[in-house]
mmCIF file of C-alpha atoms and ligand atoms in Angstrom:
data_model
loop_
_atom_site.group_PDB
_atom_site.id
_atom_site.type_symbol
_atom_site.label_atom_id
_atom_site.label_comp_id
_atom_site.label_asym_id
_atom_site.label_seq_id
_atom_site.Cartn_x
_atom_site.Cartn_y
_atom_site.Cartn_z
ATOM 1 C CA MET A 965 49.559 -6.878 32.094
ATOM 2 C CA ASN A 966 51.137 -3.571 31.392
ATOM 3 C CA GLN A 967 48.278 -1.099 31.631
ATOM 4 C CA VAL A 968 48.743 1.929 29.452
ATOM 5 C CA GLN A 969 47.010 4.978 30.805
ATOM 6 C CA PRO A 970 44.717 6.716 28.338
ATOM 7 C CA ALA A 971 46.585 9.742 27.102
ATOM 8 C CA ALA A 972 44.798 13.034 26.728
ATOM 9 C CA LYS A 973 45.742 14.332 23.311
ATOM 10 C CA ASN A 974 47.438 17.637 22.552
ATOM 11 C CA ASN A 975 47.874 18.637 26.171
ATOM 12 C CA HIS A 976 50.889 18.856 28.466
ATOM 13 C CA GLN A 977 50.873 15.130 29.062
ATOM 14 C CA GLY A 978 54.316 13.908 29.982
ATOM 15 C CA PHE A 979 55.271 17.207 31.636
ATOM 16 C CA PRO A 980 58.083 16.189 33.981
ATOM 17 C CA ASP A 981 57.694 16.893 37.674
ATOM 18 C CA TYR A 982 61.002 18.608 38.215
ATOM 19 C CA LEU A 983 60.092 21.585 36.019
ATOM 20 C CA GLY A 984 57.034 22.579 37.975
ATOM 21 C CA TYR A 985 57.902 21.022 41.302
ATOM 22 C CA GLN A 986 59.127 24.122 43.140
ATOM 23 C CA ALA A 987 56.569 26.418 41.578
ATOM 24 C CA GLU A 988 53.713 24.062 42.383
ATOM 25 C CA ARG A 989 54.805 23.727 46.010
ATOM 26 C CA LEU A 990 55.316 27.473 46.458
ATOM 27 C CA ILE A 991 51.801 28.385 45.369
ATOM 28 C CA PRO A 992 49.879 26.815 48.321
ATOM 29 C CA VAL A 993 52.528 28.089 50.801
ATOM 30 C CA ALA A 994 52.055 31.575 49.370
ATOM 31 C CA ARG A 995 48.294 31.242 49.823
ATOM 32 C CA ILE A 996 48.695 30.291 53.513
ATOM 33 C CA ILE A 997 51.114 33.176 54.215
ATOM 34 C CA LEU A 998 48.749 35.577 52.476
ATOM 35 C CA SER A 999 45.744 34.413 54.506
ATOM 36 C CA LEU A 1000 47.654 34.620 57.808
ATOM 37 C CA SER A 1001 48.969 38.068 56.952
ATOM 38 C CA LEU A 1002 45.544 39.365 56.043
ATOM 39 C CA VAL A 1003 44.059 37.961 59.268
ATOM 40 C CA TYR A 1004 46.877 39.690 61.166
ATOM 41 C CA LEU A 1005 46.261 43.041 59.452
ATOM 42 C CA ILE A 1006 42.499 42.960 59.950
ATOM 43 C CA GLY A 1007 42.936 41.723 63.531
ATOM 44 C CA PHE A 1008 45.251 44.624 64.346
ATOM 45 C CA LEU A 1009 42.847 47.139 62.867
ATOM 46 C CA PHE A 1010 40.149 45.861 65.260
ATOM 47 C CA ILE A 1011 42.499 45.860 68.247
ATOM 48 C CA ASP A 1012 43.646 49.427 67.490
ATOM 49 C CA TYR A 1013 40.057 50.536 67.106
ATOM 50 C CA PHE A 1014 38.928 49.108 70.459
ATOM 51 C CA ARG A 1015 42.091 49.864 72.449
ATOM 52 C CA TYR A 1016 42.740 53.413 71.246
ATOM 53 C CA PRO A 1017 39.437 54.708 69.796
ATOM 54 C CA ALA A 1018 40.558 58.347 70.086
ATOM 55 C CA LEU A 1019 43.909 57.701 68.425
ATOM 56 C CA PHE A 1020 42.726 55.269 65.762
ATOM 57 C CA GLU A 1021 43.389 57.580 62.804
ATOM 58 C CA GLN A 1022 46.834 58.505 64.089
ATOM 59 C CA ILE A 1023 47.785 54.879 64.558
ATOM 60 C CA LEU A 1024 46.532 54.022 61.120
ATOM 61 C CA LEU A 1025 48.654 56.825 59.694
ATOM 62 C CA LEU A 1026 51.646 55.570 61.649
ATOM 63 C CA ARG A 1027 51.196 52.075 60.284
ATOM 64 C CA VAL A 1028 50.960 53.397 56.731
ATOM 65 C CA LEU A 1029 54.051 55.554 57.223
ATOM 66 C CA ALA A 1030 55.966 52.609 58.584
ATOM 67 C CA ALA A 1031 55.034 50.606 55.518
ATOM 68 C CA LEU A 1032 56.170 53.275 53.046
ATOM 69 C CA PRO A 1033 59.944 52.697 53.192
ATOM 70 C CA LEU A 1034 59.507 49.000 52.594
ATOM 71 C CA LEU A 1035 57.079 49.668 49.774
ATOM 72 C CA LEU A 1036 59.614 52.038 48.301
ATOM 73 C CA LEU A 1037 62.196 49.308 48.609
ATOM 74 C CA LEU A 1038 59.890 46.945 46.739
ATOM 75 C CA ARG A 1039 59.338 49.519 44.025
ATOM 76 C CA LEU A 1040 63.078 50.076 43.591
ATOM 77 C CA ILE A 1041 63.816 46.401 43.452
ATOM 78 C CA HIS A 1042 61.019 45.836 40.991
ATOM 79 C CA ARG A 1043 62.717 48.279 38.634
ATOM 80 C CA GLN A 1044 65.916 46.296 38.683
ATOM 81 C CA HIS A 1045 66.502 44.153 35.663
ATOM 82 C CA ASN A 1046 67.787 41.209 37.606
ATOM 83 C CA HIS A 1047 64.476 39.740 38.788
ATOM 84 C CA ARG A 1048 65.742 36.227 39.075
ATOM 85 C CA PHE A 1049 66.623 36.227 42.763
ATOM 86 C CA ILE A 1050 64.008 38.683 43.968
ATOM 87 C CA PRO A 1051 61.390 36.169 45.112
ATOM 88 C CA LEU A 1052 64.007 34.375 47.177
ATOM 89 C CA TRP A 1053 65.167 37.612 48.778
ATOM 90 C CA PHE A 1054 61.607 38.554 49.589
ATOM 91 C CA LEU A 1055 60.689 35.217 51.015
ATOM 92 C CA SER A 1056 63.685 35.010 53.300
ATOM 93 C CA LEU A 1057 63.274 38.613 54.381
ATOM 94 C CA GLY A 1058 59.585 38.132 55.150
ATOM 95 C CA LEU A 1059 60.215 34.960 57.146
ATOM 96 C CA LEU A 1060 63.200 36.469 58.978
ATOM 97 C CA SER A 1061 61.090 39.454 59.927
ATOM 98 C CA PHE A 1062 58.473 37.199 61.466
ATOM 99 C CA VAL A 1063 61.126 35.369 63.463
ATOM 100 C CA PHE A 1064 62.705 38.688 64.481
ATOM 101 C CA PHE A 1065 59.378 40.043 65.673
ATOM 102 C CA LEU A 1066 58.434 36.874 67.565
ATOM 103 C CA ALA A 1067 61.818 36.682 69.268
ATOM 104 C CA LEU A 1068 61.598 40.302 70.397
ATOM 105 C CA ASN A 1069 58.128 39.800 71.796
ATOM 106 C CA LEU A 1070 59.224 36.815 73.788
ATOM 107 C CA LEU A 1071 62.469 38.290 75.039
ATOM 108 C CA VAL A 1072 61.512 41.932 75.706
ATOM 109 C CA PRO A 1073 58.374 42.513 77.745
ATOM 110 C CA GLU A 1074 58.286 46.321 77.407
ATOM 111 C CA LYS A 1075 57.571 46.898 73.760
ATOM 112 C CA LYS A 1076 58.219 50.622 73.650
ATOM 113 C CA ASP A 1077 61.932 49.966 73.841
ATOM 114 C CA ILE A 1078 61.757 47.559 70.988
ATOM 115 C CA VAL A 1079 61.243 50.329 68.478
ATOM 116 C CA VAL A 1080 64.903 51.218 68.965
ATOM 117 C CA LEU A 1081 65.762 47.961 67.252
ATOM 118 C CA VAL A 1082 63.793 48.853 64.158
ATOM 119 C CA PRO A 1083 66.761 50.578 62.503
ATOM 120 C CA VAL A 1084 68.679 47.354 62.968
ATOM 121 C CA PHE A 1085 66.108 45.620 60.832
ATOM 122 C CA TYR A 1086 66.374 48.326 58.174
ATOM 123 C CA VAL A 1087 70.131 48.069 58.102
ATOM 124 C CA LEU A 1088 69.894 44.298 57.756
ATOM 125 C CA ALA A 1089 67.274 44.645 55.041
ATOM 126 C CA VAL A 1090 69.403 47.100 53.119
ATOM 127 C CA MET A 1091 72.468 44.919 53.522
ATOM 128 C CA ALA A 1092 70.532 41.916 52.262
ATOM 129 C CA MET A 1093 69.308 43.861 49.251
ATOM 130 C CA ALA A 1094 72.666 45.529 48.593
ATOM 131 C CA PRO A 1095 73.677 43.319 45.654
ATOM 132 C CA LEU A 1096 70.623 44.538 43.783
ATOM 133 C CA PHE A 1097 71.341 48.247 44.178
ATOM 134 C CA THR A 1098 73.824 50.759 42.947
ATOM 135 C CA THR A 1099 75.476 52.703 45.787
ATOM 136 C CA GLY A 1100 73.483 55.848 44.930
ATOM 137 C CA MET A 1101 70.145 54.078 45.046
ATOM 138 C CA LEU A 1102 71.122 52.357 48.261
ATOM 139 C CA LEU A 1103 71.870 55.679 49.909
ATOM 140 C CA VAL A 1104 68.626 57.229 48.662
ATOM 141 C CA PHE A 1105 66.564 54.328 49.931
ATOM 142 C CA PHE A 1106 68.310 54.407 53.267
ATOM 143 C CA LEU A 1107 67.788 58.119 53.833
ATOM 144 C CA VAL A 1108 64.259 58.274 52.483
ATOM 145 C CA GLY A 1109 63.232 55.270 54.553
ATOM 146 C CA PHE A 1110 64.434 56.818 57.784
ATOM 147 C CA LEU A 1111 63.052 60.226 56.992
ATOM 148 C CA ILE A 1112 59.599 58.959 56.203
ATOM 149 C CA TYR A 1113 59.359 56.583 59.089
ATOM 150 C CA TYR A 1114 60.831 58.646 61.919
ATOM 151 C CA TRP A 1115 60.586 62.255 60.990
ATOM 152 C CA CYS A 1116 57.065 62.071 59.542
ATOM 153 C CA GLY A 1117 55.877 59.630 62.170
ATOM 154 C CA TYR A 1118 57.051 61.771 65.061
ATOM 155 C CA PHE A 1119 55.981 64.969 63.371
ATOM 156 C CA PHE A 1120 52.387 63.869 62.855
ATOM 157 C CA ILE A 1121 51.877 61.851 66.024
ATOM 158 C CA ALA A 1122 52.052 63.874 69.175
ATOM 159 C CA ASP A 1123 52.305 60.899 71.523
ATOM 160 C CA HIS A 1124 55.767 59.554 70.809
ATOM 161 C CA GLN A 1125 55.233 56.659 73.197
ATOM 162 C CA LEU A 1126 52.494 55.404 70.913
ATOM 163 C CA VAL A 1127 55.058 54.485 68.313
ATOM 164 C CA GLY A 1128 56.538 52.041 70.769
ATOM 165 C CA ARG A 1129 53.216 50.755 72.053
ATOM 166 C CA VAL A 1130 51.586 49.846 68.735
ATOM 167 C CA PHE A 1131 54.803 48.707 67.137
ATOM 168 C CA PRO A 1132 53.820 49.850 63.650
ATOM 169 C CA HIS A 1133 56.879 48.341 62.136
ATOM 170 C CA MET A 1134 55.313 44.896 62.298
ATOM 171 C CA THR A 1135 52.445 46.151 60.148
ATOM 172 C CA ALA A 1136 55.013 47.349 57.653
ATOM 173 C CA ILE A 1137 56.678 43.977 57.630
ATOM 174 C CA ILE A 1138 53.335 42.281 57.115
ATOM 175 C CA VAL A 1139 52.427 44.577 54.214
ATOM 176 C CA PHE A 1140 55.867 43.977 52.773
ATOM 177 C CA THR A 1141 55.405 40.230 53.167
ATOM 178 C CA VAL A 1142 51.933 40.289 51.593
ATOM 179 C CA ILE A 1143 53.220 42.093 48.513
ATOM 180 C CA SER A 1144 56.303 39.890 48.371
ATOM 181 C CA VAL A 1145 54.266 36.736 48.600
ATOM 182 C CA ILE A 1146 51.906 37.959 45.878
ATOM 183 C CA LYS A 1147 54.974 38.514 43.702
ATOM 184 C CA ILE A 1148 56.388 35.104 44.579
ATOM 185 C CA LYS A 1149 53.068 33.498 43.701
ATOM 186 C CA GLN A 1150 52.873 35.366 40.388
ATOM 187 C CA SER A 1151 56.455 34.527 39.590
ATOM 188 C CA ALA A 1152 55.931 30.841 40.476
ATOM 189 C CA GLU A 1153 52.829 30.674 38.300
ATOM 190 C CA GLU A 1154 54.587 32.395 35.397
ATOM 191 C CA HIS A 1155 57.570 30.051 35.643
ATOM 192 C CA TYR A 1156 55.335 27.034 35.807
ATOM 193 C CA GLN A 1157 53.361 28.181 32.752
ATOM 194 C CA LEU A 1158 56.533 29.043 30.848
ATOM 195 C CA ALA A 1159 58.109 25.672 31.621
ATOM 196 C CA LYS A 1160 54.899 23.931 30.551
ATOM 197 C CA ASN A 1161 54.772 25.856 27.255
ATOM 198 C CA LEU A 1162 58.433 25.205 26.499
ATOM 199 C CA HIS A 1163 58.006 21.552 27.277
ATOM 200 C CA TRP A 1164 54.948 21.375 25.028
ATOM 201 C CA GLN A 1165 56.767 23.101 22.169
ATOM 202 C CA SER A 1166 59.760 20.785 22.413
ATOM 203 C CA HIS A 1167 57.567 17.674 22.314
ATOM 204 C CA HIS A 1168 54.939 18.633 19.727
ATOM 205 C CA ASP A 1169 54.682 19.569 16.107
ATOM 206 C CA PRO A 1170 53.306 23.113 15.893
ATOM 207 C CA LEU A 1171 51.376 22.544 12.644
ATOM 208 C CA THR A 1172 49.318 19.530 13.697
ATOM 209 C CA GLY A 1173 49.631 19.588 17.498
ATOM 210 C CA ALA A 1174 50.639 15.904 17.313
ATOM 211 C CA LEU A 1175 53.755 14.652 19.089
ATOM 212 C CA ASN A 1176 57.041 15.152 17.285
ATOM 213 C CA ARG A 1177 59.863 12.597 17.292
ATOM 214 C CA THR A 1178 61.168 13.699 20.727
ATOM 215 C CA GLY A 1179 57.649 13.724 22.122
ATOM 216 C CA MET A 1180 56.952 10.217 20.860
ATOM 217 C CA PHE A 1181 60.162 8.834 22.363
ATOM 218 C CA ALA A 1182 59.328 10.522 25.686
ATOM 219 C CA TRP A 1183 55.787 9.121 25.579
ATOM 220 C CA LEU A 1184 57.066 5.600 24.889
ATOM 221 C CA LYS A 1185 59.515 5.870 27.766
ATOM 222 C CA GLU A 1186 56.907 7.237 30.124
ATOM 223 C CA HIS A 1187 54.526 4.376 29.344
ATOM 224 C CA GLY A 1188 57.253 1.726 29.547
ATOM 225 C CA LEU A 1189 56.444 0.481 26.058
ATOM 226 C CA PHE A 1190 58.822 -1.681 24.020
ATOM 227 C CA THR A 1191 60.474 -3.055 27.129
ATOM 228 C CA SER A 1192 60.654 -6.700 28.157
ATOM 229 C CA LYS A 1193 57.723 -5.975 30.469
ATOM 230 C CA THR A 1194 55.421 -4.976 27.603
ATOM 231 C CA PHE A 1195 52.744 -7.603 27.257
ATOM 232 C CA GLU A 1196 50.059 -5.542 25.552
ATOM 233 C CA PRO A 1197 49.863 -6.100 21.769
ATOM 234 C CA VAL A 1198 51.455 -3.018 20.256
ATOM 235 C CA SER A 1199 51.821 -2.300 16.531
ATOM 236 C CA LEU A 1200 53.604 0.384 14.581
ATOM 237 C CA ALA A 1201 52.104 1.949 11.477
ATOM 238 C CA MET A 1202 54.295 4.275 9.433
ATOM 239 C CA LEU A 1203 51.976 6.343 7.268
ATOM 240 C CA ASP A 1204 52.990 8.604 4.384
ATOM 241 C CA LEU A 1205 50.722 10.686 2.135
ATOM 242 C CA ASP A 1206 50.951 9.727 -1.525
ATOM 243 C CA HIS A 1207 52.328 12.130 -4.128
ATOM 244 C CA PHE A 1208 52.236 14.971 -1.666
ATOM 245 C CA LYS A 1209 54.682 17.005 -3.711
ATOM 246 C CA ARG A 1210 52.021 17.316 -6.400
ATOM 247 C CA ILE A 1211 49.640 18.987 -3.944
ATOM 248 C CA ASN A 1212 52.261 21.565 -3.045
ATOM 249 C CA ASP A 1213 53.050 22.130 -6.722
ATOM 250 C CA GLU A 1214 49.423 22.366 -7.823
ATOM 251 C CA TYR A 1215 47.760 24.211 -4.925
ATOM 252 C CA GLY A 1216 50.641 25.838 -3.091
ATOM 253 C CA HIS A 1217 52.422 25.296 0.202
ATOM 254 C CA ASP A 1218 49.582 26.681 2.333
ATOM 255 C CA VAL A 1219 47.161 24.102 0.981
ATOM 256 C CA GLY A 1220 49.872 21.476 1.544
ATOM 257 C CA ASP A 1221 50.062 22.569 5.190
ATOM 258 C CA LEU A 1222 46.289 22.373 5.491
ATOM 259 C CA VAL A 1223 46.301 18.837 4.093
ATOM 260 C CA ILE A 1224 48.945 17.767 6.622
ATOM 261 C CA LYS A 1225 46.918 19.316 9.437
ATOM 262 C CA GLN A 1226 43.632 17.751 8.361
ATOM 263 C CA SER A 1227 45.339 14.403 7.760
ATOM 264 C CA ALA A 1228 46.540 14.410 11.386
ATOM 265 C CA GLN A 1229 42.966 15.130 12.515
ATOM 266 C CA LEU A 1230 41.613 12.380 10.292
ATOM 267 C CA ILE A 1231 44.083 9.883 11.777
ATOM 268 C CA GLU A 1232 43.424 11.024 15.372
ATOM 269 C CA ARG A 1233 39.683 10.496 14.911
ATOM 270 C CA ASN A 1234 40.320 6.800 14.245
ATOM 271 C CA LEU A 1235 42.544 6.208 17.278
ATOM 272 C CA SER A 1236 41.425 5.185 20.732
ATOM 273 C CA GLN A 1237 42.736 7.061 23.785
ATOM 274 C CA SER A 1238 45.507 4.467 24.259
ATOM 275 C CA SER A 1239 47.087 4.803 20.814
ATOM 276 C CA ARG A 1240 49.299 7.706 19.877
ATOM 277 C CA LEU A 1241 50.146 9.687 16.765
ATOM 278 C CA ALA A 1242 53.388 11.525 15.975
ATOM 279 C CA ARG A 1243 54.416 13.557 12.955
ATOM 280 C CA PHE A 1244 57.804 12.104 12.038
ATOM 281 C CA GLY A 1245 58.642 14.053 8.921
ATOM 282 C CA GLY A 1246 57.062 16.344 6.330
ATOM 283 C CA GLU A 1247 54.020 14.237 5.425
ATOM 284 C CA GLU A 1248 55.025 11.150 7.354
ATOM 285 C CA PHE A 1249 53.303 9.986 10.538
ATOM 286 C CA LEU A 1250 54.060 7.253 13.039
ATOM 287 C CA LEU A 1251 51.145 5.582 14.773
ATOM 288 C CA VAL A 1252 51.762 3.521 17.888
ATOM 289 C CA LEU A 1253 48.651 1.370 18.010
ATOM 290 C CA LEU A 1254 47.337 0.009 21.302
ATOM 291 C CA GLU A 1255 43.795 -0.884 20.287
ATOM 292 C CA GLY A 1256 43.629 -4.072 22.364
ATOM 293 C CA SER A 1257 44.853 -6.820 20.009
ATOM 294 C CA ASP A 1258 47.014 -7.282 16.898
ATOM 295 C CA GLY A 1259 43.816 -7.738 14.881
ATOM 296 C CA GLU A 1260 42.277 -4.503 16.188
ATOM 297 C CA ASN A 1261 45.515 -2.609 15.488
ATOM 298 C CA LEU A 1262 45.490 -3.827 11.883
ATOM 299 C CA ARG A 1263 41.787 -3.062 11.495
ATOM 300 C CA CYS A 1264 42.395 0.469 12.781
ATOM 301 C CA ALA A 1265 45.261 1.068 10.317
ATOM 302 C CA ASN A 1266 43.167 -0.242 7.386
ATOM 303 C CA GLN A 1267 40.245 1.916 8.468
ATOM 304 C CA ILE A 1268 42.479 5.000 8.372
ATOM 305 C CA LEU A 1269 43.527 4.179 4.802
ATOM 306 C CA GLN A 1270 39.867 3.746 3.860
ATOM 307 C CA HIS A 1271 38.987 7.123 5.374
ATOM 308 C CA PHE A 1272 41.760 8.765 3.335
ATOM 309 C CA ARG A 1273 40.238 7.247 0.179
ATOM 310 C CA GLU A 1274 36.823 8.702 1.049
ATOM 311 C CA TRP A 1275 37.918 12.100 2.430
ATOM 312 C CA LEU A 1276 37.803 15.156 0.186
ATOM 313 C CA PHE A 1277 40.062 18.114 0.950
ATOM 314 C CA LYS A 1278 38.685 21.539 0.014
ATOM 315 C CA THR A 1279 40.682 24.657 -0.811
ATOM 316 C CA GLU A 1280 39.457 28.212 -0.212
ATOM 317 C CA ASP A 1281 38.947 28.784 -3.934
ATOM 318 C CA GLY A 1282 36.565 25.799 -4.061
ATOM 319 C CA SER A 1283 38.869 23.113 -5.490
ATOM 320 C CA VAL A 1284 38.154 19.655 -4.153
ATOM 321 C CA PHE A 1285 40.629 16.788 -4.251
ATOM 322 C CA GLY A 1286 41.414 13.509 -2.542
ATOM 323 C CA VAL A 1287 44.681 12.237 -1.051
ATOM 324 C CA THR A 1288 45.586 8.613 -0.474
ATOM 325 C CA ALA A 1289 48.135 7.252 1.942
ATOM 326 C CA SER A 1290 50.454 4.255 2.248
ATOM 327 C CA ILE A 1291 51.232 2.358 5.432
ATOM 328 C CA GLY A 1292 53.984 0.037 6.592
ATOM 329 C CA PHE A 1293 52.503 -2.016 9.442
ATOM 330 C CA VAL A 1294 54.284 -4.218 11.950
ATOM 331 C CA ASN A 1295 53.272 -5.982 15.173
ATOM 332 C CA HIS A 1296 56.007 -5.438 17.679
ATOM 333 C CA ARG A 1297 57.488 -8.657 18.996
ATOM 334 C CA GLN A 1298 60.135 -9.329 21.634
ATOM 335 C CA PRO A 1299 63.106 -9.428 21.546
ATOM 336 C CA ASN A 1300 62.971 -6.681 18.881
ATOM 337 C CA SER A 1301 63.748 -3.184 20.086
ATOM 338 C CA PHE A 1302 61.569 -0.218 19.188
ATOM 339 C CA THR A 1303 64.182 0.932 16.658
ATOM 340 C CA GLU A 1304 64.156 -2.466 14.954
ATOM 341 C CA SER A 1305 60.360 -2.529 14.712
ATOM 342 C CA LEU A 1306 60.396 1.052 13.463
ATOM 343 C CA LYS A 1307 62.921 0.184 10.766
ATOM 344 C CA GLU A 1308 60.756 -2.751 9.733
ATOM 345 C CA ALA A 1309 57.674 -0.516 9.477
ATOM 346 C CA ASP A 1310 59.693 1.987 7.448
ATOM 347 C CA ASP A 1311 60.874 -0.717 5.017
ATOM 348 C CA LEU A 1312 57.289 -1.931 4.632
ATOM 349 C CA LEU A 1313 56.170 1.602 3.856
ATOM 350 C CA TYR A 1314 58.679 1.812 1.020
ATOM 351 C CA GLN A 1315 57.358 -1.505 -0.272
ATOM 352 C CA ALA A 1316 53.816 -0.099 -0.197
ATOM 353 C CA LYS A 1317 55.049 2.908 -2.199
ATOM 354 C CA ALA A 1318 56.922 0.720 -4.659
ATOM 355 C CA GLN A 1319 53.913 -1.496 -5.209
ATOM 356 C CA GLY A 1320 51.647 1.344 -6.308
ATOM 357 C CA ARG A 1321 50.778 3.304 -3.084
ATOM 358 C CA ASP A 1322 47.308 3.575 -1.482
ATOM 359 C CA GLN A 1323 47.839 0.335 0.421
ATOM 360 C CA LEU A 1324 49.032 -1.236 3.639
ATOM 361 C CA GLN A 1325 51.955 -3.631 3.769
ATOM 362 C CA ASP A 1326 51.665 -5.950 6.750
ATOM 363 C CA GLY A 1327 54.955 -7.508 7.799
ATOM 364 C CA HIS A 1328 53.217 -10.643 9.071
ATOM 365 C CA ARG A 1329 51.446 -11.542 5.847
ATOM 366 C CA ARG A 1330 54.445 -11.732 3.576
HETATM 367 N N1 GTP B 1725 53.258 22.128 2.570
HETATM 368 C C1 GTP B 1725 54.218 21.418 3.155
HETATM 369 N N2 GTP B 1725 55.006 20.625 2.413
HETATM 370 C C2 GTP B 1725 55.958 19.878 3.016
HETATM 371 C C3 GTP B 1725 56.169 19.962 4.407
HETATM 372 N N3 GTP B 1725 57.187 19.137 4.729
HETATM 373 C C4 GTP B 1725 57.595 18.549 3.582
HETATM 374 N N4 GTP B 1725 56.847 19.010 2.541
HETATM 375 C C5 GTP B 1725 56.927 18.638 1.123
HETATM 376 O O1 GTP B 1725 56.471 17.315 0.982
HETATM 377 C C6 GTP B 1725 57.005 16.806 -0.251
HETATM 378 C C7 GTP B 1725 57.381 15.361 -0.062
HETATM 379 O O2 GTP B 1725 57.726 14.880 -1.294
HETATM 380 P P1 GTP B 1725 58.309 13.452 -1.541
HETATM 381 O O3 GTP B 1725 59.138 13.025 -0.356
HETATM 382 O O4 GTP B 1725 58.961 13.450 -2.864
HETATM 383 O O5 GTP B 1725 57.093 12.513 -1.527
HETATM 384 P P2 GTP B 1725 55.708 12.524 -2.281
HETATM 385 O O6 GTP B 1725 55.580 13.584 -3.305
HETATM 386 O O7 GTP B 1725 54.662 12.515 -1.219
HETATM 387 O O8 GTP B 1725 55.743 11.146 -3.018
HETATM 388 P P3 GTP B 1725 55.631 9.716 -2.378
HETATM 389 O O9 GTP B 1725 55.915 9.813 -0.930
HETATM 390 O O10 GTP B 1725 56.661 8.914 -3.088
HETATM 391 O O11 GTP B 1725 54.249 9.253 -2.653
HETATM 392 C C8 GTP B 1725 58.170 17.697 -0.638
HETATM 393 O O12 GTP B 1725 57.805 18.458 -1.760
HETATM 394 C C9 GTP B 1725 58.335 18.627 0.589
HETATM 395 O O13 GTP B 1725 58.707 19.932 0.208
HETATM 396 C C10 GTP B 1725 55.342 20.848 5.159
HETATM 397 O O14 GTP B 1725 55.456 20.975 6.388
HETATM 398 N N5 GTP B 1725 54.389 21.537 4.500
#
C-alpha cells in the first residue's frame, strides 16, 4: 500500500534538497573549523603565557599586529559589492593557509627563518583577492599590510628573534579563518533561508497560506499520487464559493479576501493530516482527499459543505452573513490520469452550480 506521509500544513514541506544542500552541509563544517580555531587560539595564549611570562604582553601585541592586515583585507572585501564569491575565496584561503603552515612546520625545523616566507603568503593572498580589488585599493592594502606587520612589529618588540619564534602570522591566519568561517556560516544560513522563502512563495497562495496550483502539483509528485502504484483511495473535490461576486459588491474586496481566507481555514479544519488543500483560482479550491476510504472522503466533503451552511462570517462593522459552497466530487480510478479526474471534478462542480448551488455532485451516483 502506498503510504502517504502526513503533511505538515503551511510549512516548507516539499522543499527540494538541492536548494539547501550546500548550505546545510557547510554549516556543521563551519562549526568544526570555528571550534578548532578557538581551541588553537586559547591554547597558544596559554603556551605564550607559560613559555614567555615576561614577554607575554609583547607577544600578544605582535599577534594582534599580525592579524591587522588580514582584518583590513576582510574589511575591504566586505565593502565590495560583489559578495557572491567571497565565502569561497575565504574558505580556500583559510584552508590553504593551514596547509601552508603545516607544511612549513614539517619541512623547516628552525622556525625563525620561516617568518621570511610570510610575505610570500601575503603576495599569494593579494593575488588571490586581486579580482575583487581596484588597482588603487590593492596597492593600499599591500603597503598598509606590510607597514603594520613589519614596521610596527619590529618597532614595538625589541627582541626581533621573537617574531620568528612565536610565529605570530599563524595567529593572524587563524583569526582571519575564524572571521571568514563566521561569514561563510552566516552566508550559508542566509542563502538557505532565502531559498526556503522563495520556494514557499512559489508553491503557496499568500492570502490563505494554502498550496497554489504549482504547489499542489509538486505535492502530488512528491507523494507519488495518481500513478499506477497508487492503491490508497483518493478523491478530488473541487469547491467553489457561491455567488462570491455579491460579497465583493456588497461588502467590498477586503471582506471578500477575508471570506476566502476564513473559508480556507474552515476547509483545513475538516481535513486530516493526509489530505491536502490548494487554492486553484479566486474563490475556487481543490481538495485532494486521503481520509482512508472513498466513503470517508465523501463524508469529509459533505461535512465541509455543512460547515459552510452553519458558519457566519462577520465584518468589522458588525454585519453578519453566511456563504454556501458547491462541490464537484470524484473518486480517482485507474487508468484515469490526474488531469482527467480533475476535469471530471470540474465538470461536476459546474453541474452543482447549474442545479442550484449549495450542494455536492458525486460522479459515482449519477
Ligand atoms: N476579494 C476577492 N475577490 C476575488 C478574488 N479572486 C477573484 N475574486 C472575485 O470573485 C468573483 C468570482 O465571481 P464569479 O466567477 O462570477 O462567481 P460567483 O459570483 O462566485 O458565482 P458562482 O460561482 O456562479 O456561484 C469575481 O467578482 C472576482 O473578482 C480575490 O482574491 N479576492
